[in-house]
């Protein structure tokens, strides 16, 4: 008994000490009056008490929002001045995105394409950010940003051709579905290995900064899971120390495949890393399209005029499975998914906003849904009929000039196909 109570006292003392160590503010009496350190690595006041800092030492970074869940503007001063055509364009693209996701996801189940990833729950991040960018800005995406590409001008045909890997795919069937690329719309080719786009984006921004009269920024999208990669940390620090005009936009959708964000990191999310590295940072409600728009519009202005990076953490929820290779009900509850589908649905919220403004109604919604669905179905039928790329494409486009060893492989392949052509479906591919 005595042992037990002394153990209790010990635990209590430990807790009290811990609480003291974690207290938010340095009490004035602990600061050694008037004495400020001037090390090359830190200029800060001296204190005479040990205090370890951790995530409890600071308040959580707040989440900026403009709309409530009923699509009503909370503070009129924050309503962005977006013209009607643009607002309607943003919504129409959300509808198109949802229809593409639905039909392309199903087409994978039918064995018509090999793979797909949906974007449900992140439509607000896509349209809010895309509308705030300029066409000349350079986009580095991860893979779950199809709405951004749609808004920038990629057509349903471009997207479907890529997923089918036919001869009109800009990537010539070399990559899995959803790895889009577009030179005219300033979209750098999507890569499967996580976070590779991040140091590349910072490097591109550095090049823009060095260009006279630069009017371009880089936006780099990445997931909270990708932010654990070493490349992400390198990108943050290069962006900060080289003062690069880059918007680092984290889509924190709560999951990295089956890993929930509470297991992905300690501390206050991805946003907390920004101020620690000297990066202007904002956390925003990613289910609120207008909030994302304001955030990216201001970030663009700031990064362009001051050549400083901005980190935005857009909070959302990945409503769909990670990909067609995943069943998310194995690691999360149906109730959890429903909560985010109903109460915090970005498309619904934005639609209610448009309806309040008299820009949209049930009839226009019905016909838009049909139009969006029909174009995907029709485009898919056409895409399936198109030939596959010429086999030579497999070896093209890696180097500006093909090195001799690849020319040799090309010749070997040609000889092989001539000899054994009956074993290959060459009639399905483009030919010379
Ligand atoms: C370097 C690397 N490691 C692991 C993977 C496998 N992988 C593909 S997507 C993914 C989850 C990424 O999660 P997040 O960045 O949060 O993006 P989200 O899928 O949620 O949009 C993982 C682990 C990969 N593609 N690359
Ligand atoms: Mg994620």
Tab-separated table of C-alpha atoms and ligand atoms in Angstrom:
chain	number	residue	atom	x	y	z
A	1	UNK	CA	0.000	0.000	0.000
A	2	UNK	CA	2.765	2.380	1.068
A	3	UNK	CA	4.614	1.477	-2.066
A	4	UNK	CA	1.537	2.205	-4.134
A	5	UNK	CA	0.973	5.660	-2.617
A	6	UNK	CA	4.618	6.653	-2.974
A	7	UNK	CA	4.398	5.565	-6.610
A	8	UNK	CA	1.357	7.843	-6.959
A	9	UNK	CA	3.198	10.810	-5.461
A	10	UNK	CA	6.103	10.137	-7.784
A	11	UNK	CA	3.818	10.056	-10.796
A	12	UNK	CA	2.127	13.276	-9.660
A	13	UNK	CA	5.483	14.997	-9.269
A	14	UNK	CA	6.513	13.796	-12.714
A	15	UNK	CA	3.291	15.181	-14.140
A	16	UNK	CA	3.789	18.519	-12.386
A	17	UNK	CA	7.329	18.733	-13.721
A	18	UNK	CA	6.148	17.838	-17.185
A	19	UNK	CA	3.441	20.509	-16.984
A	20	UNK	CA	6.071	23.053	-15.930
A	21	UNK	CA	8.318	22.068	-18.816
A	22	UNK	CA	5.480	22.332	-21.284
A	23	UNK	CA	4.077	25.688	-20.138
A	24	UNK	CA	3.568	27.867	-23.201
A	25	UNK	CA	5.261	31.078	-22.198
A	26	UNK	CA	8.675	31.776	-20.866
A	27	UNK	CA	7.924	33.507	-17.573
A	28	UNK	CA	9.546	36.958	-17.418
A	29	UNK	CA	11.594	36.131	-14.299
A	30	UNK	CA	13.337	33.287	-16.123
A	31	UNK	CA	14.625	35.600	-18.832
A	32	UNK	CA	18.006	36.923	-17.819
A	33	UNK	CA	17.323	40.618	-17.920
A	34	UNK	CA	18.504	42.420	-20.991
A	35	UNK	CA	20.688	39.526	-22.100
A	36	UNK	CA	20.116	38.375	-25.640
A	37	UNK	CA	22.271	35.747	-27.272
A	38	UNK	CA	23.803	36.566	-30.632
A	39	UNK	CA	24.972	33.237	-32.009
A	40	UNK	CA	25.327	32.925	-35.798
A	41	UNK	CA	22.586	30.280	-35.619
A	42	UNK	CA	20.144	31.983	-33.205
A	43	UNK	CA	19.396	35.363	-31.747
A	44	UNK	CA	17.222	34.862	-28.691
A	45	UNK	CA	16.952	35.797	-25.030
A	46	UNK	CA	18.888	33.808	-22.421
A	47	UNK	CA	16.835	32.030	-19.751
A	48	UNK	CA	17.839	30.186	-16.611
A	49	UNK	CA	15.251	27.407	-16.667
A	50	UNK	CA	14.977	24.284	-18.857
A	51	UNK	CA	11.789	24.010	-20.883
A	52	UNK	CA	11.365	21.482	-23.640
A	53	UNK	CA	8.937	22.590	-26.295
A	54	UNK	CA	6.528	20.300	-28.048
A	55	UNK	CA	3.198	20.491	-29.879
A	56	UNK	CA	1.414	21.314	-26.591
A	57	UNK	CA	3.540	24.426	-26.195
A	58	UNK	CA	1.539	26.173	-28.913
A	59	UNK	CA	-2.117	26.566	-29.773
A	60	UNK	CA	-3.241	24.468	-32.772
A	61	UNK	CA	-2.859	26.350	-36.057
A	62	UNK	CA	-6.362	27.632	-36.879
A	63	UNK	CA	-8.278	26.664	-40.027
A	64	UNK	CA	-9.362	29.518	-42.275
A	65	UNK	CA	-12.809	29.226	-43.810
A	66	UNK	CA	-15.320	31.442	-45.593
A	67	UNK	CA	-18.406	29.229	-46.013
A	68	UNK	CA	-20.333	27.328	-43.382
A	69	UNK	CA	-21.731	23.866	-44.114
A	70	UNK	CA	-24.898	25.400	-45.601
A	71	UNK	CA	-22.921	27.335	-48.180
A	72	UNK	CA	-23.454	30.636	-46.388
A	73	UNK	CA	-20.669	33.218	-46.177
A	74	UNK	CA	-19.701	33.590	-42.511
A	75	UNK	CA	-18.073	37.040	-42.772
A	76	UNK	CA	-19.028	39.095	-45.849
A	77	UNK	CA	-15.640	40.801	-45.921
A	78	UNK	CA	-14.086	37.453	-46.794
A	79	UNK	CA	-16.304	36.689	-49.786
A	80	UNK	CA	-13.984	36.718	-52.814
A	81	UNK	CA	-14.836	38.854	-55.791
A	82	UNK	CA	-15.118	36.077	-58.393
A	83	UNK	CA	-17.176	36.804	-61.505
A	84	UNK	CA	-20.286	34.738	-62.185
A	85	UNK	CA	-18.886	32.909	-65.219
A	86	UNK	CA	-15.880	31.754	-63.218
A	87	UNK	CA	-18.036	30.573	-60.300
A	88	UNK	CA	-20.196	28.547	-62.680
A	89	UNK	CA	-17.110	27.204	-64.469
A	90	UNK	CA	-15.716	26.036	-61.118
A	91	UNK	CA	-18.923	24.194	-60.290
A	92	UNK	CA	-19.329	22.669	-63.761
A	93	UNK	CA	-15.812	21.300	-63.492
A	94	UNK	CA	-16.688	19.747	-60.131
A	95	UNK	CA	-19.614	17.973	-61.783
A	96	UNK	CA	-17.384	16.827	-64.647
A	97	UNK	CA	-14.776	15.587	-62.190
A	98	UNK	CA	-17.347	13.588	-60.194
A	99	UNK	CA	-18.759	12.000	-63.337
A	100	UNK	CA	-15.303	11.098	-64.630
A	101	UNK	CA	-14.414	9.533	-61.296
A	102	UNK	CA	-17.611	7.524	-61.204
A	103	UNK	CA	-17.380	6.184	-64.739
A	104	UNK	CA	-13.622	5.655	-64.952
A	105	UNK	CA	-13.649	3.882	-61.579
A	106	UNK	CA	-16.382	1.555	-62.839
A	107	UNK	CA	-14.528	1.004	-66.120
A	108	UNK	CA	-11.562	-0.356	-64.158
A	109	UNK	CA	-13.932	-2.783	-62.422
A	110	UNK	CA	-15.108	-3.889	-65.871
A	111	UNK	CA	-11.499	-4.516	-66.939
A	112	UNK	CA	-11.471	-1.738	-69.517
A	113	UNK	CA	-8.629	0.211	-67.869
A	114	UNK	CA	-5.953	-1.129	-65.535
A	115	UNK	CA	-6.119	1.297	-62.611
A	116	UNK	CA	-7.826	4.452	-61.344
A	117	UNK	CA	-7.829	6.905	-58.431
A	118	UNK	CA	-10.850	9.024	-57.499
A	119	UNK	CA	-10.835	12.573	-56.172
A	120	UNK	CA	-14.006	12.615	-54.015
A	121	UNK	CA	-13.823	15.006	-51.062
A	122	UNK	CA	-11.056	17.144	-52.545
A	123	UNK	CA	-13.013	18.977	-55.253
A	124	UNK	CA	-12.891	22.240	-53.262
A	125	UNK	CA	-9.103	22.152	-53.084
A	126	UNK	CA	-8.894	21.515	-56.822
A	127	UNK	CA	-11.264	24.216	-58.060
A	128	UNK	CA	-10.432	26.806	-55.389
A	129	UNK	CA	-6.712	26.591	-56.101
A	130	UNK	CA	-6.955	26.253	-59.893
A	131	UNK	CA	-9.179	29.332	-60.201
A	132	UNK	CA	-6.682	31.410	-58.216
A	133	UNK	CA	-3.731	30.540	-60.460
A	134	UNK	CA	-2.678	32.104	-63.752
A	135	UNK	CA	-2.408	29.981	-66.918
A	136	UNK	CA	1.354	30.582	-67.092
A	137	UNK	CA	1.939	29.147	-63.602
A	138	UNK	CA	3.623	25.756	-63.538
A	139	UNK	CA	1.823	22.876	-61.836
A	140	UNK	CA	3.543	19.936	-60.173
A	141	UNK	CA	0.842	17.523	-59.056
A	142	UNK	CA	0.924	14.235	-57.130
A	143	UNK	CA	-1.881	12.194	-58.773
A	144	UNK	CA	-5.083	13.176	-56.987
A	145	UNK	CA	-5.550	16.591	-58.575
A	146	UNK	CA	-7.562	15.835	-61.694
A	147	UNK	CA	-9.898	18.782	-61.039
A	148	UNK	CA	-6.984	21.204	-61.321
A	149	UNK	CA	-6.138	19.826	-64.756
A	150	UNK	CA	-9.740	19.967	-65.911
A	151	UNK	CA	-10.054	23.567	-64.787
A	152	UNK	CA	-6.839	24.510	-66.591
A	153	UNK	CA	-8.170	23.120	-69.864
A	154	UNK	CA	-7.331	19.438	-70.223
A	155	UNK	CA	-10.261	17.933	-72.080
A	156	UNK	CA	-12.192	14.809	-71.185
A	157	UNK	CA	-10.655	13.306	-74.345
A	158	UNK	CA	-7.087	14.085	-73.151
A	159	UNK	CA	-7.822	12.481	-69.792
A	160	UNK	CA	-9.596	9.405	-71.109
A	161	UNK	CA	-6.908	8.814	-73.762
A	162	UNK	CA	-4.285	8.826	-70.997
A	163	UNK	CA	-6.242	6.331	-68.884
A	164	UNK	CA	-6.645	4.043	-71.885
A	165	UNK	CA	-3.007	4.531	-72.958
A	166	UNK	CA	-3.949	4.782	-76.619
A	167	UNK	CA	-2.011	6.432	-79.464
A	168	UNK	CA	-3.488	9.857	-78.606
A	169	UNK	CA	-2.292	9.745	-75.003
A	170	UNK	CA	0.245	12.561	-74.555
A	171	UNK	CA	2.424	10.054	-72.668
A	172	UNK	CA	2.054	7.405	-75.410
A	173	UNK	CA	0.864	4.705	-73.026
A	174	UNK	CA	4.122	4.580	-71.117
A	175	UNK	CA	2.594	5.221	-67.708
A	176	UNK	CA	-0.226	3.864	-65.573
A	177	UNK	CA	-3.587	5.644	-65.731
A	178	UNK	CA	-3.840	8.998	-63.859
A	179	UNK	CA	-0.225	9.939	-64.662
A	180	UNK	CA	-1.200	12.908	-66.790
A	181	UNK	CA	1.060	15.350	-68.568
A	182	UNK	CA	0.439	18.538	-70.536
A	183	UNK	CA	2.921	20.985	-71.943
A	184	UNK	CA	0.305	23.498	-73.198
A	185	UNK	CA	-1.364	23.663	-69.769
A	186	UNK	CA	1.926	23.790	-67.874
A	187	UNK	CA	1.465	20.519	-66.071
A	188	UNK	CA	4.647	18.591	-65.369
A	189	UNK	CA	4.256	14.824	-65.881
A	190	UNK	CA	3.015	13.038	-62.781
A	191	UNK	CA	5.425	10.533	-61.204
A	192	UNK	CA	4.465	7.504	-59.091
A	193	UNK	CA	7.282	7.701	-56.522
A	194	UNK	CA	5.988	9.988	-53.794
A	195	UNK	CA	7.407	13.488	-53.341
A	196	UNK	CA	9.747	13.431	-56.348
A	197	UNK	CA	7.810	16.446	-57.628
A	198	UNK	CA	8.641	18.521	-54.559
A	199	UNK	CA	12.356	19.331	-54.983
A	200	UNK	CA	11.714	19.586	-58.736
A	201	UNK	CA	9.009	22.194	-58.114
A	202	UNK	CA	11.293	24.220	-55.880
A	203	UNK	CA	14.038	24.053	-58.507
A	204	UNK	CA	11.640	25.270	-61.188
A	205	UNK	CA	10.562	28.136	-58.926
A	206	UNK	CA	14.195	29.062	-58.372
A	207	UNK	CA	14.664	29.217	-62.153
A	208	UNK	CA	11.578	31.477	-62.455
A	209	UNK	CA	12.969	33.773	-59.796
A	210	UNK	CA	16.153	34.175	-61.815
A	211	UNK	CA	14.195	35.041	-64.977
A	212	UNK	CA	13.909	38.805	-65.653
A	213	UNK	CA	10.358	40.201	-65.189
A	214	UNK	CA	9.100	36.868	-63.926
A	215	UNK	CA	5.302	36.606	-63.809
A	216	UNK	CA	5.073	32.902	-63.017
A	217	UNK	CA	4.801	30.956	-59.793
A	218	UNK	CA	5.025	27.231	-59.220
A	219	UNK	CA	2.369	25.322	-57.332
A	220	UNK	CA	3.299	21.955	-55.902
A	221	UNK	CA	0.540	19.654	-54.672
A	222	UNK	CA	1.369	16.808	-52.303
A	223	UNK	CA	-0.366	14.602	-49.782
A	224	UNK	CA	0.262	14.565	-46.031
A	225	UNK	CA	1.685	11.059	-46.534
A	226	UNK	CA	4.157	12.253	-49.168
A	227	UNK	CA	5.243	14.940	-46.691
A	228	UNK	CA	7.009	12.211	-44.681
A	229	UNK	CA	9.439	11.571	-47.524
A	230	UNK	CA	12.969	12.923	-47.288
A	231	UNK	CA	12.394	14.783	-50.557
A	232	UNK	CA	9.639	16.819	-48.882
A	233	UNK	CA	11.966	18.041	-46.164
A	234	UNK	CA	14.652	18.919	-48.701
A	235	UNK	CA	12.071	20.793	-50.756
A	236	UNK	CA	10.812	22.830	-47.775
A	237	UNK	CA	14.278	23.885	-46.749
A	238	UNK	CA	15.475	24.751	-50.264
A	239	UNK	CA	12.274	26.722	-50.875
A	240	UNK	CA	12.846	28.706	-47.685
A	241	UNK	CA	16.574	29.301	-47.929
A	242	UNK	CA	16.627	30.058	-51.670
A	243	UNK	CA	13.513	32.287	-51.403
A	244	UNK	CA	11.599	30.538	-54.173
A	245	UNK	CA	8.230	31.647	-55.615
A	246	UNK	CA	6.507	28.345	-54.896
A	247	UNK	CA	3.181	27.515	-53.298
A	248	UNK	CA	3.541	24.208	-51.465
A	249	UNK	CA	-0.019	22.963	-51.194
A	250	UNK	CA	-0.519	19.976	-48.941
A	251	UNK	CA	-3.762	18.068	-49.408
A	252	UNK	CA	-4.205	16.642	-45.935
A	253	UNK	CA	-6.998	14.163	-46.608
A	254	UNK	CA	-6.493	12.156	-43.430
A	255	UNK	CA	-5.044	9.019	-45.019
A	256	UNK	CA	-2.044	7.723	-46.931
A	257	UNK	CA	-3.559	4.500	-48.277
A	258	UNK	CA	-4.395	2.794	-44.937
A	259	UNK	CA	-2.178	4.952	-42.710
A	260	UNK	CA	-4.290	7.559	-40.902
A	261	UNK	CA	-2.697	10.971	-40.429
A	262	UNK	CA	-2.532	10.434	-36.629
A	263	UNK	CA	0.053	7.721	-37.355
A	264	UNK	CA	1.744	9.659	-40.147
A	265	UNK	CA	3.164	12.419	-37.941
A	266	UNK	CA	3.369	13.817	-34.438
A	267	UNK	CA	2.813	17.514	-33.834
A	268	UNK	CA	0.336	19.892	-35.394
A	269	UNK	CA	0.159	18.522	-38.915
A	270	UNK	CA	2.110	19.679	-41.924
A	271	UNK	CA	1.399	23.395	-41.361
A	272	UNK	CA	3.451	23.416	-38.147
A	273	UNK	CA	6.575	22.715	-40.195
A	274	UNK	CA	6.243	25.973	-42.142
A	275	UNK	CA	7.004	28.598	-39.476
A	276	UNK	CA	9.750	26.342	-38.090
A	277	UNK	CA	11.518	26.642	-41.441
A	278	UNK	CA	10.697	30.306	-41.982
A	279	UNK	CA	7.928	29.709	-44.525
A	280	UNK	CA	4.723	31.783	-44.620
A	281	UNK	CA	2.048	29.271	-43.712
A	282	UNK	CA	-1.724	29.001	-43.719
A	283	UNK	CA	-4.086	26.197	-42.770
A	284	UNK	CA	-7.339	26.229	-44.668
A	285	UNK	CA	-10.596	24.278	-44.797
A	286	UNK	CA	-10.122	22.265	-47.982
A	287	UNK	CA	-13.825	21.476	-48.153
A	288	UNK	CA	-14.503	25.197	-48.590
A	289	UNK	CA	-13.786	26.189	-52.190
A	290	UNK	CA	-13.899	29.933	-51.483
A	291	UNK	CA	-11.464	29.649	-48.582
A	292	UNK	CA	-9.014	27.721	-50.769
A	293	UNK	CA	-9.449	30.324	-53.513
A	294	UNK	CA	-8.630	33.210	-51.134
A	295	UNK	CA	-5.703	31.310	-49.674
A	296	UNK	CA	-4.091	30.506	-53.030
A	297	UNK	CA	-4.847	33.939	-54.521
A	298	UNK	CA	-3.098	35.663	-51.612
A	299	UNK	CA	-0.299	33.106	-51.582
A	300	UNK	CA	0.286	33.699	-55.292
A	301	UNK	CA	0.486	37.449	-54.765
A	302	UNK	CA	2.840	37.099	-51.834
A	303	UNK	CA	5.142	34.571	-53.421
A	304	UNK	CA	5.371	36.489	-56.696
A	305	UNK	CA	5.994	39.928	-55.206
A	306	UNK	CA	8.336	38.814	-52.433
A	307	UNK	CA	9.945	35.686	-53.917
A	308	UNK	CA	9.062	33.757	-50.782
A	309	UNK	CA	7.504	30.309	-50.569
A	310	UNK	CA	4.091	29.762	-49.017
A	311	UNK	CA	2.919	26.559	-47.382
A	312	UNK	CA	-0.815	25.858	-47.385
A	313	UNK	CA	-2.241	22.875	-45.554
A	314	UNK	CA	-5.711	22.195	-46.941
A	315	UNK	CA	-7.679	19.987	-44.549
A	316	UNK	CA	-10.045	17.519	-46.190
A	317	UNK	CA	-11.079	13.881	-46.222
A	318	UNK	CA	-10.361	11.219	-48.828
A	319	UNK	CA	-13.902	10.000	-49.374
A	320	UNK	CA	-13.075	7.295	-51.940
A	321	UNK	CA	-10.800	4.292	-51.582
A	322	UNK	CA	-7.119	5.099	-52.081
A	323	UNK	CA	-7.244	3.557	-55.556
A	324	UNK	CA	-8.845	0.672	-57.403
A	325	UNK	CA	-6.311	-1.565	-55.594
A	326	UNK	CA	-7.724	-0.644	-52.164
A	327	UNK	CA	-10.797	-1.373	-50.032
A	328	UNK	CA	-10.830	1.328	-47.360
A	329	UNK	CA	-13.589	-0.302	-45.289
A	330	UNK	CA	-10.857	-2.680	-44.095
A	331	UNK	CA	-9.332	0.142	-42.031
A	332	UNK	CA	-12.054	2.780	-41.463
A	333	UNK	CA	-15.734	2.761	-40.592
A	334	UNK	CA	-18.576	3.366	-43.003
A	335	UNK	CA	-19.980	5.909	-40.486
A	336	UNK	CA	-16.776	7.932	-40.716
A	337	UNK	CA	-16.981	8.012	-44.505
A	338	UNK	CA	-20.654	8.996	-44.392
A	339	UNK	CA	-20.026	11.892	-42.032
A	340	UNK	CA	-17.616	13.427	-44.513
A	341	UNK	CA	-19.800	12.653	-47.490
A	342	UNK	CA	-22.853	14.343	-45.987
A	343	UNK	CA	-21.853	17.137	-43.595
A	344	UNK	CA	-18.608	18.372	-45.119
A	345	UNK	CA	-19.197	17.731	-48.789
A	346	UNK	CA	-17.292	20.433	-50.735
A	347	UNK	CA	-19.402	20.101	-53.883
A	348	UNK	CA	-22.656	20.384	-51.954
A	349	UNK	CA	-21.401	23.397	-50.007
A	350	UNK	CA	-20.321	25.212	-53.156
A	351	UNK	CA	-23.558	24.364	-54.946
A	352	UNK	CA	-25.600	25.802	-52.060
A	353	UNK	CA	-23.514	28.968	-52.287
A	354	UNK	CA	-24.235	29.280	-56.027
A	355	UNK	CA	-27.945	28.636	-55.443
A	356	UNK	CA	-28.069	31.382	-52.809
A	357	UNK	CA	-26.530	33.748	-55.356
A	358	UNK	CA	-29.132	32.730	-57.951
A	359	UNK	CA	-26.486	31.246	-60.266
A	360	UNK	CA	-27.633	27.625	-60.138
A	361	UNK	CA	-30.753	25.526	-59.588
A	362	UNK	CA	-31.995	21.945	-59.636
A	363	UNK	CA	-32.780	22.004	-63.378
A	364	UNK	CA	-29.364	23.309	-64.386
A	365	UNK	CA	-27.820	20.709	-62.121
A	366	UNK	CA	-29.745	17.873	-63.689
A	367	UNK	CA	-28.822	18.823	-67.242
A	368	UNK	CA	-25.184	19.465	-66.314
A	369	UNK	CA	-24.889	16.056	-64.648
A	370	UNK	CA	-26.293	14.402	-67.784
A	371	UNK	CA	-24.067	16.380	-70.147
A	372	UNK	CA	-20.992	15.570	-68.059
A	373	UNK	CA	-21.867	11.873	-67.912
A	374	UNK	CA	-22.643	11.594	-71.632
A	375	UNK	CA	-19.373	13.129	-72.725
A	376	UNK	CA	-17.364	10.676	-70.617
A	377	UNK	CA	-19.288	7.655	-71.916
A	378	UNK	CA	-18.958	8.820	-75.542
A	379	UNK	CA	-15.256	9.662	-75.154
A	380	UNK	CA	-14.547	6.269	-73.617
A	381	UNK	CA	-16.191	4.465	-76.504
A	382	UNK	CA	-14.015	6.445	-78.919
A	383	UNK	CA	-10.860	5.922	-76.845
A	384	UNK	CA	-11.305	2.171	-76.884
A	385	UNK	CA	-11.402	2.129	-80.667
A	386	UNK	CA	-8.146	4.044	-81.054
A	387	UNK	CA	-5.002	2.076	-81.744
A	388	UNK	CA	-2.300	1.587	-79.148
A	389	UNK	CA	0.919	3.574	-79.640
A	390	UNK	CA	3.600	2.326	-82.036
A	391	UNK	CA	5.878	-0.128	-80.211
A	392	UNK	CA	8.805	2.194	-80.945
A	393	UNK	CA	7.314	4.757	-78.542
A	394	UNK	CA	8.469	2.494	-75.741
A	395	UNK	CA	12.032	3.633	-76.408
A	396	UNK	CA	11.465	7.177	-77.638
A	397	UNK	CA	11.451	10.498	-75.765
A	398	UNK	CA	13.777	9.624	-72.914
A	399	UNK	CA	16.733	11.370	-74.488
A	400	UNK	CA	16.702	14.319	-76.852
A	401	UNK	CA	18.970	12.292	-79.149
A	402	UNK	CA	18.737	8.527	-78.880
A	403	UNK	CA	22.022	7.064	-77.584
A	404	UNK	CA	23.622	4.219	-79.628
A	405	UNK	CA	22.784	1.539	-77.021
A	406	UNK	CA	19.072	2.334	-77.279
A	407	UNK	CA	19.286	2.483	-81.088
A	408	UNK	CA	20.781	-1.022	-80.870
A	409	UNK	CA	17.894	-2.242	-78.680
A	410	UNK	CA	15.436	-0.697	-81.119
A	411	UNK	CA	17.020	-2.669	-83.977
A	412	UNK	CA	16.964	-5.879	-81.941
A	413	UNK	CA	13.302	-5.326	-81.146
A	414	UNK	CA	12.500	-4.700	-84.804
A	415	UNK	CA	14.260	-7.919	-85.887
A	416	UNK	CA	12.497	-9.860	-83.130
A	417	UNK	CA	9.058	-8.566	-84.106
A	418	UNK	CA	9.674	-9.387	-87.781
A	419	UNK	CA	10.646	-12.942	-86.893
A	420	UNK	CA	7.917	-13.642	-84.329
A	421	UNK	CA	5.179	-11.244	-85.370
A	422	UNK	CA	2.435	-13.861	-85.053
A	423	UNK	CA	2.963	-13.824	-81.260
A	424	UNK	CA	2.304	-10.085	-80.895
A	425	UNK	CA	-0.958	-8.141	-81.308
A	426	UNK	CA	0.741	-5.696	-83.667
A	427	UNK	CA	-2.474	-4.973	-85.544
A	428	UNK	CA	-3.746	-3.245	-82.379
A	429	UNK	CA	-0.802	-0.845	-82.463
A	430	UNK	CA	0.010	1.993	-84.789
A	431	UNK	CA	2.421	0.973	-87.510
A	432	UNK	CA	4.928	2.728	-89.812
B	1	LIG	C1	8.348	6.592	-52.444
B	1	LIG	C2	7.021	5.885	-52.428
B	1	LIG	N1	6.671	5.159	-51.344
B	1	LIG	C3	5.489	4.525	-51.310
B	1	LIG	C4	4.640	4.599	-52.381
B	1	LIG	C5	3.289	3.880	-52.339
B	1	LIG	N2	2.213	4.854	-52.161
B	1	LIG	C6	1.512	5.310	-53.229
B	1	LIG	S1	0.374	6.434	-52.791
B	1	LIG	C7	0.764	6.312	-51.168
B	1	LIG	C8	0.035	7.145	-50.143
B	1	LIG	C9	0.273	8.605	-50.281
B	1	LIG	O1	-0.559	9.311	-49.419
B	1	LIG	P1	-0.725	10.864	-49.493
B	1	LIG	O2	0.566	11.512	-49.847
B	1	LIG	O3	-1.368	11.307	-48.244
B	1	LIG	O4	-1.691	11.099	-50.755
B	1	LIG	P2	-3.196	10.645	-50.953
B	1	LIG	O5	-3.147	9.283	-51.591
B	1	LIG	O6	-3.846	10.624	-49.630
B	1	LIG	O7	-3.804	11.623	-51.884
B	1	LIG	C10	1.785	5.389	-50.964
B	1	LIG	C11	2.365	5.028	-49.657
B	1	LIG	C12	5.043	5.366	-53.500
B	1	LIG	N3	4.272	5.527	-54.569
B	1	LIG	N4	6.224	6.001	-53.490
B	2	LIG	MG1	-3.347	11.645	-47.850
